[in-house]
């Protein structure tokens, strides 16, 4: 059975993969998955075709007997928060997150506000492929799709209620916001204003052809990063298209990867807010989190790569301090279990207000690692063989084998894992010393070449 769902929802190029027929069939399958009469909240980010996609989705859900509410333009975490807190049975978010502008997609949200899990996705895929749709009698169609315009306001107020507004306001922070011409502009600047901060927004008009590529990586944020010191900001925040990620830029213009920000936030939660619990993250995150938080007796739970699995694991276990992905997705369970760009920003400002130091100073305390990321094209079977070879080669080190293999040593770590979505072997290396990182890459490279010649 062909998989429709990737790591996070269904994605495709609008008009090529996401055709009107495909969208209608997928939405009917989603509608059939939820019980008849369920209340479903539909939202979208700003991408070419999304308004049309939304109409097809909403119409199809009505045909399958659901009560449909339309949140309009909204970040994914705002929609998820409304589903969880406003008594909805589920939600549908139309977004391709960080993908290039020609893409859109669909995320299906369960009643707890988290994207549905892998087993639930499989049920929808089965309905799709077997065309097992529930189409109800015309007498039972809900009257109309009802507008539900409060989603962003509810989210903004909820984020602000979770932090010390007075303490943050006293500092009068200046914050550069780059929402990539997308829906983050509807919430993050307002959160900042309520926290007494001055938002300086760039790429702030909604545009289906964004001026900045939607994925907030250091390469894509070169121009944004320059503007943080230029406008004398205390920090900068860059979101992806649906604003569940927040990548932070310090006041000097350096872009910090999400796992470094997560370490700062976890420290803040434990030391300043007196919160307790474990930290949940994917194996692709840096082990600096273990090193930096060891003195605080905070345990790290390593999981498969993918934010949805992290969110579900935290919800099931009930013992999480926080969760995160290295790409800038930070999850704060007292607000919600999912990645949440607005909450991340507010918590970080609270930390900065508590410490009364510059943000670059806070980052500078973290250990510095030299990073190499690379990939090899190969079949999944070959990739699995190489994973076994790496286990053998590094058998005397600590190995985490939950997703590929992660070798953790005192001064370095190496992750070798087959990609979840493409025929690739992904390799990530971090070492305190550049020469050590390069030697490790040579060792992995040799294992790959040997395996390919067999
Ligand atoms: Mg996203």
Coordinates of C-alpha atoms and ligand atoms in Angstrom, one line a residue:
X1 CA 0.0 0.0 0.0
X2 CA 1.5 3.3 -1.1
X3 CA 2.2 5.6 1.8
X4 CA 0.6 9.1 1.7
X5 CA 1.9 10.4 5.0
X6 CA 5.6 11.5 5.3
X7 CA 7.3 12.5 8.5
X8 CA 4.7 15.1 9.2
X9 CA 1.5 15.0 7.1
X10 CA 0.9 14.6 3.4
X11 CA 2.9 16.9 1.2
X12 CA 3.1 17.5 -2.6
X13 CA 3.5 20.0 -5.3
X14 CA 0.2 22.0 -5.8
X15 CA -1.5 21.0 -9.1
X16 CA 0.9 18.2 -9.8
X17 CA 0.7 15.8 -6.9
X18 CA -2.0 17.7 -5.0
X19 CA -4.7 17.7 -7.7
X20 CA -8.3 18.6 -6.8
X21 CA -9.2 14.9 -7.2
X22 CA -6.4 13.8 -4.9
X23 CA -7.3 16.3 -2.3
X24 CA -11.0 15.4 -2.3
X25 CA -10.3 11.7 -2.0
X26 CA -7.8 12.3 0.9
X27 CA -10.3 14.6 2.6
X28 CA -13.1 12.1 2.3
X29 CA -10.7 9.4 3.8
X30 CA -9.9 11.8 6.7
X31 CA -13.6 12.6 7.1
X32 CA -14.5 8.9 7.2
X33 CA -11.8 8.4 9.8
X34 CA -13.5 10.8 12.2
X35 CA -16.9 9.7 13.6
X36 CA -20.0 11.1 12.0
X37 CA -21.0 14.4 13.6
X38 CA -17.4 15.1 14.8
X39 CA -16.5 18.8 15.1
X40 CA -13.4 19.5 13.0
X41 CA -11.4 22.7 12.9
X42 CA -9.8 23.5 9.6
X43 CA -7.0 26.1 9.2
X44 CA -4.3 27.0 6.7
X45 CA -1.1 28.9 6.2
X46 CA -0.4 31.2 3.3
X47 CA 0.6 29.3 0.2
X48 CA -0.4 29.3 -3.5
X49 CA -3.6 27.2 -3.8
X50 CA -4.3 26.9 -0.1
X51 CA -7.6 28.8 -0.3
X52 CA -8.8 26.4 -3.0
X53 CA -7.5 23.4 -1.2
X54 CA -9.3 24.5 1.9
X55 CA -12.6 24.7 0.1
X56 CA -12.2 21.2 -1.3
X57 CA -11.2 19.8 2.1
X58 CA -14.1 21.5 3.9
X59 CA -16.7 20.5 1.3
X60 CA -15.5 16.9 1.4
X61 CA -15.6 16.8 5.2
X62 CA -19.2 18.1 5.1
X63 CA -20.1 15.3 2.6
X64 CA -18.7 12.8 5.1
X65 CA -21.0 14.0 7.8
X66 CA -18.7 16.2 9.9
X67 CA -19.4 19.6 11.5
X68 CA -16.8 21.9 10.0
X69 CA -15.4 25.1 11.5
X70 CA -13.0 27.4 9.6
X71 CA -10.2 29.0 11.5
X72 CA -8.8 30.8 8.4
X73 CA -5.2 31.8 8.3
X74 CA -3.4 30.5 11.4
X75 CA -0.1 29.0 12.5
X76 CA -0.2 25.2 13.1
X77 CA 0.5 25.5 16.9
X78 CA -2.5 28.0 17.2
X79 CA -4.8 25.5 15.4
X80 CA -3.5 22.6 17.5
X81 CA -4.0 24.6 20.7
X82 CA -7.6 25.5 19.7
X83 CA -8.4 21.9 18.9
X84 CA -7.2 20.8 22.3
X85 CA -8.7 23.5 24.4
X86 CA -12.0 24.3 22.6
X87 CA -13.5 20.9 22.6
X88 CA -13.0 19.9 18.9
X89 CA -12.8 16.2 17.9
X90 CA -9.9 17.0 15.6
X91 CA -8.4 19.4 13.1
X92 CA -7.0 19.6 9.6
X93 CA -4.1 22.0 8.9
X94 CA -3.3 22.9 5.3
X95 CA 0.4 23.6 5.1
X96 CA 3.7 22.3 3.7
X97 CA 5.5 23.7 6.8
X98 CA 9.1 24.5 5.7
X99 CA 8.9 23.1 2.2
X100 CA 9.5 25.3 -0.9
X101 CA 6.6 27.6 -2.0
X102 CA 5.3 25.2 -4.8
X103 CA 4.3 22.7 -2.1
X104 CA 1.3 22.4 0.1
X105 CA 0.0 19.6 2.3
X106 CA -2.3 18.4 5.0
X107 CA -1.7 17.6 8.6
X108 CA -4.4 15.8 10.5
X109 CA -4.8 16.7 14.2
X110 CA -6.3 14.5 16.9
X111 CA -8.5 15.7 19.8
X112 CA -5.4 16.1 22.0
X113 CA -4.0 18.7 19.6
X114 CA -1.2 16.4 18.3
X115 CA -0.9 15.2 14.8
X116 CA -2.4 11.7 14.6
X117 CA 0.1 8.8 15.1
X118 CA 1.4 6.3 12.5
X119 CA -1.3 3.7 13.1
X120 CA -4.0 6.3 12.7
X121 CA -2.4 7.5 9.5
X122 CA -2.5 3.9 8.1
X123 CA -6.2 3.8 8.6
X124 CA -6.7 6.9 6.5
X125 CA -4.3 5.5 3.9
X126 CA -6.4 2.3 3.7
X127 CA -9.7 4.3 3.3
X128 CA -8.0 6.3 0.6
X129 CA -6.6 3.4 -1.4
X130 CA -9.8 1.2 -1.0
X131 CA -12.1 4.2 -1.5
X132 CA -13.9 3.3 1.7
X133 CA -15.6 6.7 2.1
X134 CA -18.6 7.5 4.3
X135 CA -20.8 9.9 2.3
X136 CA -23.9 10.7 4.4
X137 CA -27.4 11.3 3.2
X138 CA -28.1 14.8 2.0
X139 CA -30.5 15.4 4.9
X140 CA -27.6 15.1 7.3
X141 CA -25.2 17.6 5.9
X142 CA -24.4 20.3 8.5
X143 CA -25.9 23.6 7.6
X144 CA -22.8 25.4 6.6
X145 CA -19.1 25.6 7.3
X146 CA -18.9 28.0 10.3
X147 CA -16.3 30.6 10.7
X148 CA -14.2 30.2 13.9
X149 CA -12.0 33.4 13.9
X150 CA -10.8 33.4 17.5
X151 CA -8.0 30.8 17.1
X152 CA -5.1 33.2 16.9
X153 CA -6.3 35.4 19.8
X154 CA -6.8 32.4 22.1
X155 CA -3.3 31.2 21.3
X156 CA -1.7 34.5 21.8
X157 CA -3.3 35.0 25.2
X158 CA -2.5 31.4 26.2
X159 CA 1.2 31.8 25.4
X160 CA 1.4 35.1 27.3
X161 CA -0.4 33.6 30.3
X162 CA 2.4 31.0 30.7
X163 CA 5.3 33.5 31.3
X164 CA 6.1 36.3 33.7
X165 CA 4.8 39.3 31.7
X166 CA 5.9 41.9 34.3
X167 CA 9.5 40.7 34.4
X168 CA 9.8 40.5 30.6
X169 CA 8.1 43.9 30.1
X170 CA 10.6 45.7 32.3
X171 CA 13.4 44.9 29.9
X172 CA 11.6 46.4 26.8
X173 CA 13.3 44.0 24.4
X174 CA 13.7 44.7 20.7
X175 CA 13.1 41.6 18.7
X176 CA 13.5 41.1 15.0
X177 CA 10.8 38.7 13.6
X178 CA 11.1 37.0 10.3
X179 CA 7.9 34.9 9.6
X180 CA 9.0 34.1 6.0
X181 CA 6.0 36.0 4.6
X182 CA 3.7 33.6 6.3
X183 CA 1.2 33.1 9.2
X184 CA 3.8 33.6 12.0
X185 CA 3.2 37.3 11.4
X186 CA -0.3 37.0 12.7
X187 CA 0.8 35.9 16.2
X188 CA 4.4 36.4 17.1
X189 CA 4.5 40.2 16.8
X190 CA 1.3 40.4 19.0
X191 CA 2.8 38.1 21.6
X192 CA 5.9 40.3 21.7
X193 CA 3.8 43.5 22.1
X194 CA 1.9 41.9 25.0
X195 CA 5.3 41.1 26.6
X196 CA 6.3 44.8 26.4
X197 CA 8.8 44.1 23.6
X198 CA 9.1 46.0 20.3
X199 CA 8.8 43.7 17.3
X200 CA 10.7 44.7 14.2
X201 CA 9.2 42.6 11.4
X202 CA 10.8 41.7 8.1
X203 CA 9.4 39.5 5.4
X204 CA 6.1 40.3 7.2
X205 CA 3.6 40.7 4.4
X206 CA 1.7 37.5 3.4
X207 CA 3.1 36.4 0.1
X208 CA 2.7 33.1 -1.8
X209 CA 6.2 33.8 -3.3
X210 CA 8.1 34.5 -0.1
X211 CA 11.2 36.7 -0.1
X212 CA 13.0 34.2 2.2
X213 CA 13.0 30.5 1.7
X214 CA 10.5 28.9 4.2
X215 CA 13.0 26.6 6.0
X216 CA 14.8 28.6 8.7
X217 CA 18.4 27.3 8.3
X218 CA 21.5 29.3 8.8
X219 CA 22.0 29.4 4.9
X220 CA 18.5 30.8 4.4
X221 CA 18.8 33.3 7.2
X222 CA 22.0 35.1 6.1
X223 CA 20.2 38.4 5.3
X224 CA 17.9 38.1 8.3
X225 CA 20.8 37.6 10.6
X226 CA 22.6 40.7 9.4
X227 CA 19.6 42.8 10.3
X228 CA 19.5 41.8 14.0
X229 CA 22.6 43.9 15.0
X230 CA 21.7 46.5 12.3
X231 CA 18.4 47.3 14.1
X232 CA 20.1 46.9 17.5
X233 CA 17.8 44.1 18.5
X234 CA 18.3 41.9 21.6
X235 CA 17.6 38.8 19.4
X236 CA 15.9 37.7 16.2
X237 CA 13.3 34.9 15.7
X238 CA 12.8 33.2 12.3
X239 CA 9.9 30.9 11.7
X240 CA 9.1 28.3 9.1
X241 CA 5.9 28.7 7.0
X242 CA 3.5 27.5 9.7
X243 CA 5.4 28.9 12.6
X244 CA 5.8 25.8 14.7
X245 CA 9.6 26.3 14.5
X246 CA 11.5 29.2 15.9
X247 CA 15.2 29.6 15.1
X248 CA 17.0 32.2 17.2
X249 CA 19.6 34.7 16.1
X250 CA 21.7 36.4 18.8
X251 CA 22.3 40.2 19.0
X252 CA 25.6 39.8 17.1
X253 CA 23.8 38.2 14.2
X254 CA 24.8 34.5 14.8
X255 CA 22.1 31.9 14.0
X256 CA 21.8 29.2 16.6
X257 CA 20.6 25.7 15.7
X258 CA 17.5 24.5 17.7
X259 CA 19.2 22.0 20.0
X260 CA 21.4 24.8 21.4
X261 CA 18.3 26.9 22.1
X262 CA 16.6 23.9 23.6
X263 CA 19.5 23.5 26.1
X264 CA 19.0 27.1 27.2
X265 CA 15.3 26.7 27.6
X266 CA 15.6 23.4 29.5
X267 CA 18.1 25.1 31.9
X268 CA 15.7 28.0 32.4
X269 CA 12.8 25.6 33.1
X270 CA 14.8 23.7 35.8
X271 CA 16.8 26.5 37.3
X272 CA 14.5 29.5 37.2
X273 CA 11.0 28.0 37.0
X274 CA 11.7 25.0 39.3
X275 CA 10.2 22.6 36.8
X276 CA 11.2 18.9 36.7
X277 CA 11.0 16.1 34.2
X278 CA 12.8 14.3 31.3
X279 CA 13.8 15.8 28.0
X280 CA 12.5 14.1 24.9
X281 CA 14.3 14.4 21.6
X282 CA 15.2 12.5 18.4
X283 CA 18.6 10.8 18.0
X284 CA 19.7 13.5 15.5
X285 CA 19.9 16.1 18.2
X286 CA 23.3 17.0 19.6
X287 CA 24.5 15.3 22.8
X288 CA 25.4 18.7 24.2
X289 CA 22.0 18.5 25.9
X290 CA 23.3 15.6 28.1
X291 CA 26.6 17.3 28.8
X292 CA 25.1 20.7 29.7
X293 CA 22.3 19.3 31.8
X294 CA 24.1 16.6 33.6
X295 CA 24.7 18.8 36.7
X296 CA 21.0 19.4 36.9
X297 CA 20.2 15.6 37.0
X298 CA 18.0 15.9 34.0
X299 CA 17.6 12.7 32.0
X300 CA 17.4 12.7 28.2
X301 CA 15.1 10.3 26.4
X302 CA 16.4 9.5 22.9
X303 CA 13.7 8.7 20.3
X304 CA 13.3 8.1 16.6
X305 CA 13.6 11.2 14.4
X306 CA 10.2 12.9 13.9
X307 CA 8.4 15.5 16.0
X308 CA 5.1 13.6 16.0
X309 CA 6.6 10.5 17.7
X310 CA 8.3 12.8 20.3
X311 CA 5.0 14.5 21.1
X312 CA 3.1 11.2 21.5
X313 CA 5.9 9.7 23.6
X314 CA 5.8 12.8 26.0
X315 CA 2.0 12.6 26.3
X316 CA 2.0 8.9 27.0
X317 CA 4.8 9.1 29.6
X318 CA 3.5 12.1 31.4
X319 CA 7.0 12.9 32.8
X320 CA 8.4 15.4 30.3
X321 CA 10.0 18.7 31.1
X322 CA 10.1 19.5 27.4
X323 CA 10.8 18.1 24.0
X324 CA 12.6 19.4 20.9
X325 CA 14.0 18.8 17.5
X326 CA 17.3 20.3 16.4
X327 CA 15.6 22.1 13.5
X328 CA 14.0 24.6 15.9
X329 CA 10.9 22.8 17.0
X330 CA 10.5 23.1 20.8
X331 CA 7.7 21.6 22.8
X332 CA 6.6 22.8 26.2
X333 CA 4.0 20.4 27.7
X334 CA 2.3 22.8 30.1
X335 CA 1.2 24.7 27.0
X336 CA 0.9 21.8 24.5
X337 CA 2.9 18.7 23.5
X338 CA 3.6 20.0 20.0
X339 CA 6.2 22.3 18.4
X340 CA 5.3 25.8 19.2
X341 CA 7.2 28.8 17.8
X342 CA 5.3 31.5 19.8
X343 CA 5.8 29.7 23.1
X344 CA 9.5 29.1 22.4
X345 CA 10.0 32.8 21.8
X346 CA 8.1 33.8 25.0
X347 CA 10.0 31.4 27.2
X348 CA 13.4 32.5 25.8
X349 CA 12.5 36.2 26.5
X350 CA 11.6 35.2 30.1
X351 CA 15.1 33.5 30.4
X352 CA 16.8 36.6 29.0
X353 CA 14.9 38.8 31.4
X354 CA 15.8 36.6 34.4
X355 CA 19.5 36.4 33.6
X356 CA 20.0 40.1 32.6
X357 CA 22.8 39.1 30.2
X358 CA 22.9 39.2 26.4
X359 CA 21.7 36.2 24.6
X360 CA 25.1 35.6 22.9
X361 CA 26.6 35.4 26.4
X362 CA 24.1 32.6 27.3
X363 CA 24.9 30.7 24.2
X364 CA 28.6 31.1 24.7
X365 CA 28.5 29.0 27.9
X366 CA 27.4 25.9 25.8
X367 CA 30.1 23.5 24.6
X368 CA 31.2 24.2 21.0
X369 CA 31.2 21.3 18.6
X370 CA 32.4 21.0 15.0
X371 CA 29.6 19.5 12.9
X372 CA 29.5 17.5 9.7
X373 CA 26.3 16.5 8.0
X374 CA 26.4 14.3 4.8
X375 CA 24.4 11.7 3.0
X376 CA 25.0 8.8 0.6
X377 CA 22.5 7.7 -2.0
X378 CA 21.7 4.0 -1.6
X379 CA 18.9 1.5 -1.0
X380 CA 17.3 1.0 2.4
X381 CA 18.8 -2.5 2.5
X382 CA 22.3 -1.3 1.8
X383 CA 21.9 1.5 4.4
X384 CA 20.8 -1.1 7.0
X385 CA 24.0 -3.2 6.3
X386 CA 26.1 -0.1 6.9
X387 CA 24.4 0.6 10.1
X388 CA 25.3 -2.9 11.3
X389 CA 29.0 -2.3 10.2
X390 CA 29.1 0.9 12.2
X391 CA 27.8 -0.9 15.3
X392 CA 30.6 -3.5 14.9
X393 CA 33.3 -0.8 14.2
X394 CA 32.3 1.2 17.3
X395 CA 31.3 -1.8 19.5
X396 CA 33.3 -0.5 22.5
X397 CA 31.5 2.8 22.6
X398 CA 28.1 3.7 24.0
X399 CA 25.5 2.9 21.2
X400 CA 22.0 4.2 20.9
X401 CA 20.2 2.0 18.4
X402 CA 16.7 3.3 18.3
X403 CA 16.9 4.8 14.8
X404 CA 20.0 3.7 12.9
X405 CA 22.9 3.9 15.2
X406 CA 24.3 6.7 17.3
X407 CA 27.8 6.4 18.7
X408 CA 28.3 8.5 21.8
X409 CA 31.8 9.1 23.1
X410 CA 33.2 11.7 25.5
X411 CA 34.4 14.1 22.8
X412 CA 32.2 13.2 19.8
X413 CA 29.0 11.6 18.6
X414 CA 28.2 10.0 15.2
X415 CA 24.7 9.2 13.9
X416 CA 24.3 6.9 10.9
X417 CA 20.7 6.2 9.9
X418 CA 18.6 5.3 6.8
X419 CA 16.4 8.2 5.8
X420 CA 12.7 7.7 6.7
X421 CA 11.5 9.1 3.3
X422 CA 14.2 8.8 0.7
X423 CA 16.8 6.1 -0.5
X424 CA 19.6 7.7 1.5
X425 CA 22.0 7.0 4.3
X426 CA 22.3 10.1 6.5
X427 CA 25.4 10.7 8.5
X428 CA 25.8 13.4 11.3
X429 CA 29.0 13.9 13.2
X430 CA 29.8 16.3 16.0
X431 CA 33.2 16.5 17.7
X432 CA 34.9 19.0 20.0
X433 CA 37.9 19.0 17.6
X434 CA 37.6 19.5 13.8
X435 CA 40.4 16.9 13.1
X436 CA 38.5 14.3 15.1
X437 CA 35.3 15.0 13.2
X438 CA 37.2 14.6 9.9
X439 CA 38.8 11.3 11.0
X440 CA 35.4 10.0 12.0
X441 CA 34.0 10.9 8.6
X442 CA 36.9 9.0 7.0
X443 CA 36.1 5.9 9.1
X444 CA 32.4 6.0 8.1
X445 CA 33.4 6.7 4.4
X446 CA 35.6 3.6 4.4
X447 CA 32.8 1.4 5.8
X448 CA 30.4 2.8 3.1
X449 CA 32.8 2.2 0.3
X450 CA 33.6 -1.4 1.5
X451 CA 29.9 -2.2 1.7
X452 CA 29.1 -0.7 -1.7
X453 CA 31.8 -2.8 -3.3
X454 CA 30.5 -6.1 -1.8
Ligands
LIG1 MG1 6.5 23.7 10.4

